[in-house]
Tab-separated table of C-alpha atoms in Angstrom:
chain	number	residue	atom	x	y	z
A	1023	UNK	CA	24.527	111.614	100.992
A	1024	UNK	CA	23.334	109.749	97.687
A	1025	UNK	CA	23.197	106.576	99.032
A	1026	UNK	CA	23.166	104.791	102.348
A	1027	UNK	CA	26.596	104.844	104.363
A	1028	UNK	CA	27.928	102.151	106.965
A	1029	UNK	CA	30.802	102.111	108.511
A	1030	UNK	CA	33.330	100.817	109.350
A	1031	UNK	CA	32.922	98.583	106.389
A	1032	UNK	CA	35.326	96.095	108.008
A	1033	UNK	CA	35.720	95.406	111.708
A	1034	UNK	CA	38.068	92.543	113.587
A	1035	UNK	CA	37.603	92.309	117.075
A	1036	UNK	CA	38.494	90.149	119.967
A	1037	UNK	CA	35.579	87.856	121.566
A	1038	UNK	CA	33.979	89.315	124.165
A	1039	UNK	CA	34.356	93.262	123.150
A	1040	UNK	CA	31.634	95.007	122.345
A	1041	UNK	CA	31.418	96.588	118.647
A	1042	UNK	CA	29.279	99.616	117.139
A	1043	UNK	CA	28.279	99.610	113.731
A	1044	UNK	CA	26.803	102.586	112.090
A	1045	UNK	CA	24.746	102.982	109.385
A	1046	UNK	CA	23.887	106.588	107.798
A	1047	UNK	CA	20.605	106.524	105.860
A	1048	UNK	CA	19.453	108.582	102.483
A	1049	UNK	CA	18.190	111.637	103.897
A	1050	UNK	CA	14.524	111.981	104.078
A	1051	UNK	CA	14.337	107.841	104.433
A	1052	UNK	CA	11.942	107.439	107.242
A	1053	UNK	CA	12.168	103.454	107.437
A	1054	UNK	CA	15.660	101.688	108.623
A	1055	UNK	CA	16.595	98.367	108.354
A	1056	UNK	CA	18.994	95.875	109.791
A	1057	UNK	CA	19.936	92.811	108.254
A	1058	UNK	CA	22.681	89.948	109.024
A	1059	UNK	CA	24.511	88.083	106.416
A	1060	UNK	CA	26.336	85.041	107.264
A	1061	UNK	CA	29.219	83.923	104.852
A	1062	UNK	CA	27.247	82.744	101.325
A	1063	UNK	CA	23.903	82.588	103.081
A	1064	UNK	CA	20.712	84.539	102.772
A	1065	UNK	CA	19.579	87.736	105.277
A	1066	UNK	CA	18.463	87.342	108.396
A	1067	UNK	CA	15.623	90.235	109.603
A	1068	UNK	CA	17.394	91.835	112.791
A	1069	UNK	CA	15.601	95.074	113.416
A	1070	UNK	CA	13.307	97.804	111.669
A	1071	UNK	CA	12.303	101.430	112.524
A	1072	UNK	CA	9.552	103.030	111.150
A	1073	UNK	CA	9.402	107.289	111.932
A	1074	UNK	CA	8.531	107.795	115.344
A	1075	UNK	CA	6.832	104.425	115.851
A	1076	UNK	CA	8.319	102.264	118.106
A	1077	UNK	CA	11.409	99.743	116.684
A	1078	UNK	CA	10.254	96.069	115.531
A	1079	UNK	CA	13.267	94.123	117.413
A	1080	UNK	CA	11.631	91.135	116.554
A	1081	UNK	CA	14.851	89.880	114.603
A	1082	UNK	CA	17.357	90.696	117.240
A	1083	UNK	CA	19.034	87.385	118.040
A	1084	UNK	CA	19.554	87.689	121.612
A	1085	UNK	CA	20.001	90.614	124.173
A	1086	UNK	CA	23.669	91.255	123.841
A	1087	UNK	CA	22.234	92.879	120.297
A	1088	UNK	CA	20.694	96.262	120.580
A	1089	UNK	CA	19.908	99.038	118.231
A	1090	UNK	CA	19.247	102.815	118.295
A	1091	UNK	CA	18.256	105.179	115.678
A	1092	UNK	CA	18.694	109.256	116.806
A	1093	UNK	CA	16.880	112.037	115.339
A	1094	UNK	CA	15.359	109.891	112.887
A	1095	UNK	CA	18.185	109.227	110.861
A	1096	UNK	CA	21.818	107.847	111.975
A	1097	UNK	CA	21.484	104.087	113.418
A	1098	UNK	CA	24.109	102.712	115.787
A	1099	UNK	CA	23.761	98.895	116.359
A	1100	UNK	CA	25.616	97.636	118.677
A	1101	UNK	CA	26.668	94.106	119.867
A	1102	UNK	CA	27.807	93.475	123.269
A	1103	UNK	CA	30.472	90.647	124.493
A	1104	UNK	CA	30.813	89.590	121.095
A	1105	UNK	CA	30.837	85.731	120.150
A	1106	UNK	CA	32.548	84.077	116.984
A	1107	UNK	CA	28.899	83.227	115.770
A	1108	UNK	CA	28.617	87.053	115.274
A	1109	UNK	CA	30.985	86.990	112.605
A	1110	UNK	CA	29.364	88.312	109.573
A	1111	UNK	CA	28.070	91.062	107.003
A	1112	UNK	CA	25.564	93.334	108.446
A	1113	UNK	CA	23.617	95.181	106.264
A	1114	UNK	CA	21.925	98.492	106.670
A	1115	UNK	CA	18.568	99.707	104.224
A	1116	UNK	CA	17.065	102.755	104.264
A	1117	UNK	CA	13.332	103.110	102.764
A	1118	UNK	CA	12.088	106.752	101.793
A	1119	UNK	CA	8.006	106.037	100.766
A	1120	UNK	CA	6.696	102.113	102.489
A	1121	UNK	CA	4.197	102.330	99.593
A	1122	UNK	CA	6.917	101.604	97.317
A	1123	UNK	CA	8.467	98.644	98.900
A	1124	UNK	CA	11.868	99.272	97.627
A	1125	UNK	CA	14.709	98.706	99.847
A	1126	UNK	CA	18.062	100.511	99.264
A	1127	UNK	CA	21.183	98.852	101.419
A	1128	UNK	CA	24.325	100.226	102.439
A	1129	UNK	CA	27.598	97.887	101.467
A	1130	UNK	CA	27.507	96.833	104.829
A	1131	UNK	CA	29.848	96.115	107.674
A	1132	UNK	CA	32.175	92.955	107.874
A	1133	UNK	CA	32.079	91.529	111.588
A	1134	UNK	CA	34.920	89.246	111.959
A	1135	UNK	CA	35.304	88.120	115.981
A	1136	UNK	CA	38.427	86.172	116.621
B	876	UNK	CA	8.779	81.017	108.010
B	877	UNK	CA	7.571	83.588	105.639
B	878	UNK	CA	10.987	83.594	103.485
B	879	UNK	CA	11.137	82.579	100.324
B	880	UNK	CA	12.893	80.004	99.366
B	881	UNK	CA	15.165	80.581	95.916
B	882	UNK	CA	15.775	77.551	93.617
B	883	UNK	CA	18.632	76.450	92.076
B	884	UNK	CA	21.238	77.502	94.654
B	885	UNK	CA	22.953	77.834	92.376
B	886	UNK	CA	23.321	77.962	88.166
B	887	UNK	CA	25.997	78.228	85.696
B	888	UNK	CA	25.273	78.657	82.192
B	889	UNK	CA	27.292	80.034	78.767
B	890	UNK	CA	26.638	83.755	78.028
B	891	UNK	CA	23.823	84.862	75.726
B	892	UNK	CA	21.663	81.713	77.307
B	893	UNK	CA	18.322	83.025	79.350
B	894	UNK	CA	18.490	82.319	83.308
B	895	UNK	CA	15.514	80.987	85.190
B	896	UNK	CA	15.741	81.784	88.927
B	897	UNK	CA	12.870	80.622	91.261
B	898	UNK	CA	11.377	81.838	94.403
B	899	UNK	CA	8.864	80.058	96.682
B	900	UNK	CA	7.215	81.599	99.668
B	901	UNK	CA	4.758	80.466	102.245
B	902	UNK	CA	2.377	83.020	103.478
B	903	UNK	CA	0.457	85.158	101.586
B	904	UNK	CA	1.989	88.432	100.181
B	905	UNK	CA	1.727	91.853	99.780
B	906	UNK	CA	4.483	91.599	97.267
B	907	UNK	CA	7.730	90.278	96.230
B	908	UNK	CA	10.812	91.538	95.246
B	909	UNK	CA	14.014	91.089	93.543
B	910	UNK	CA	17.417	91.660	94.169
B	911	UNK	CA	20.723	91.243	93.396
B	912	UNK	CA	24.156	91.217	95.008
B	913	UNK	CA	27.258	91.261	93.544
B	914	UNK	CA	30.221	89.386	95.659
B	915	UNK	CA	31.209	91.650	98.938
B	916	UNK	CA	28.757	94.442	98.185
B	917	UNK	CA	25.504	95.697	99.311
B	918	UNK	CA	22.507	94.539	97.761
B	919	UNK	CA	20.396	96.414	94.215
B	920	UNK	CA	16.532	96.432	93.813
B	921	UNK	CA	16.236	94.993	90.473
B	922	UNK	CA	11.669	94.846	90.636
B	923	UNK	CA	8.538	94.369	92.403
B	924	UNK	CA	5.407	92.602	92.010
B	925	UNK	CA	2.732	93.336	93.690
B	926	UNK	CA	0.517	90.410	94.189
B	927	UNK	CA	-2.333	91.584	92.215
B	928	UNK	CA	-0.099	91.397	89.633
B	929	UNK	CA	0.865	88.632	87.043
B	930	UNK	CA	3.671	89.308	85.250
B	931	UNK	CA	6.124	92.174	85.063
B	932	UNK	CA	9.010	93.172	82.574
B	933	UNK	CA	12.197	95.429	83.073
B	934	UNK	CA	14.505	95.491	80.618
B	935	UNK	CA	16.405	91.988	79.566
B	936	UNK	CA	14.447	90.716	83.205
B	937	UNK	CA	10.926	89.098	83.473
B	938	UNK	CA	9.217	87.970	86.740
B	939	UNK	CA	6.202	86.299	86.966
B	940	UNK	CA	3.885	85.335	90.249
B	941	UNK	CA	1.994	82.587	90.968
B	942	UNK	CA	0.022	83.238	94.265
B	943	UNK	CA	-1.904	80.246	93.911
B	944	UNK	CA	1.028	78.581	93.798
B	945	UNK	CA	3.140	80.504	96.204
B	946	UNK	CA	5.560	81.170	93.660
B	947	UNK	CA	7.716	83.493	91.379
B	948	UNK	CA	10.674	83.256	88.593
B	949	UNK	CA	13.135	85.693	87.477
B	950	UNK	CA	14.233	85.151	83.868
B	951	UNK	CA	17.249	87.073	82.422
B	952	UNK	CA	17.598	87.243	79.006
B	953	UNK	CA	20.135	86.866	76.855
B	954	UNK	CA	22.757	87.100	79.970
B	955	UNK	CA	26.168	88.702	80.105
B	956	UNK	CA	28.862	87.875	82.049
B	957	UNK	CA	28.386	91.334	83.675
B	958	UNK	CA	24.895	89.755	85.187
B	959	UNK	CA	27.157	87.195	87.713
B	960	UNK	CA	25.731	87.359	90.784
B	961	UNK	CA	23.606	86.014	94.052
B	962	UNK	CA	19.783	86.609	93.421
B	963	UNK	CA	17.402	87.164	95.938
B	964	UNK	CA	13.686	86.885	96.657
B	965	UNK	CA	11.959	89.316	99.396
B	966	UNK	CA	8.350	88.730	100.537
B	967	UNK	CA	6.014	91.649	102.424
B	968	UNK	CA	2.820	90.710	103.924
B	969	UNK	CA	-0.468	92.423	103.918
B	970	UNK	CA	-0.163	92.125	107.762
B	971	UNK	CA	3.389	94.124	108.005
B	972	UNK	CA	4.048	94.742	104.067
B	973	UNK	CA	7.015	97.026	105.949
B	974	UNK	CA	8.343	94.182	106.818
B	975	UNK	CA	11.444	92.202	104.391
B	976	UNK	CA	12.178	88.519	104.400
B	977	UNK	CA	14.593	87.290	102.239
B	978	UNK	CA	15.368	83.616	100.822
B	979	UNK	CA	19.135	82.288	100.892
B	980	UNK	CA	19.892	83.493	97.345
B	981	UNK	CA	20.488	81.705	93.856
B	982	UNK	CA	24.370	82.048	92.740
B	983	UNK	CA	24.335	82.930	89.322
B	984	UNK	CA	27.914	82.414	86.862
B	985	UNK	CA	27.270	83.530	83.519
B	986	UNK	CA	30.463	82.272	81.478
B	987	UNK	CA	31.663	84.263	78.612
């Protein structure tokens, strides 16, 4: 596609499900980012691949988060037994050459756990 | 922390005024960019400054960076209403320059 895709682009959910977000990158991107957005706050680093090389989870806030990225190009994150602190935007960003530096995001997912 | 840190959080001002947006950062950089987000969408590379560089010009914006001071401003000039929006910093370092922190964002409103 011409830009980078996430969906669903709004999700409600119950605590304690588990939720899938997916984020579709610009093809030919090799670098994937995930980001968190809390409601009017800044983004918070949660994960980053880079080609083959192995994911930098550094960001991931605890263990219930997880993230995949298949055939170097769809990214699933997913969130298990979700908690009302989850509740916000999570944004995807795609990244064709590092050298450039410039991050293109997705309009990101809403996360809203009751 | 290595995120920058974006000062006001916020600023108002008429349209046709120039907007002054800061960023301060910590560690040193690879480079530092700027974004912006308009309410409830994704964010919109707006430039990037690498830190060899001093100043840097794109369109109606100017940045600037200070490394010796750990800093860099966004100026808009001559706003529009149409430039309402959050505005953030994001620092790389040489160490992981793949790597994207972001500050919490200055809240521009540009009244017409």
């Amino acid at each position: 596609g011409a830009g980078v895709s996430q969906s669903p682009s709004n999700k409600v959910t119950e605590k304690g499900k588990d939720v899938e977000l997916r984020c579709d990158p610009i093809s030919g991107h090799t670098a994937l980012y995930w980001y968190r957005q809390s409601l009017g706050q800044g983004l918070e680093f949660l994960i980053y691949f880079q080609g083959n090389s192995a994911p930098d989870k550094s960001g991931l806030p605890s263990d219930r988060f997880s993230a995949e990225r298949t055939g170097g190009s769809v990214s699933t994150l997913t969130i298990q037994r979700t908690q009302q602190e989850d509740s916000a935007v999570y944004l995807c960003a795609s990244i064709g050459r590092p050298n450039t530096g410039e991050l293109f995001f997705g309009e990101g997912s809403r996360l809203t756990v009751l | 922390s290595q995120q920058g840190e974006e000062d006001p959080q916020a600023l108002s001002i008429q349209e046709g005024e120039n907007a002054t947006m800061n960023c301060s950062y910590k560690t040193s950089i690879n480079n530092l960019q700027w974004y912006r987000q308009n309410s409830g969408r994704g964010l919109v590379h707006l430039i990037l400054i690498r830190s060899n560089e001093r100043e840097k010009h794109s369109g109606r914006l100017r940045v600037t960076l200070d490394t010796s001071k750990k800093s860099s401003s966004l100026l808009i000039t001559a706003s529009r209403a149409a430039d309402t929006a959050s505005y953030f910093c994001a620092t790389a370092t040489f160490r992981n320059f793949n790597k994207f922190y972001f500050g919490s964002g200055t809240k521009l409103n540009v009244k017409p």
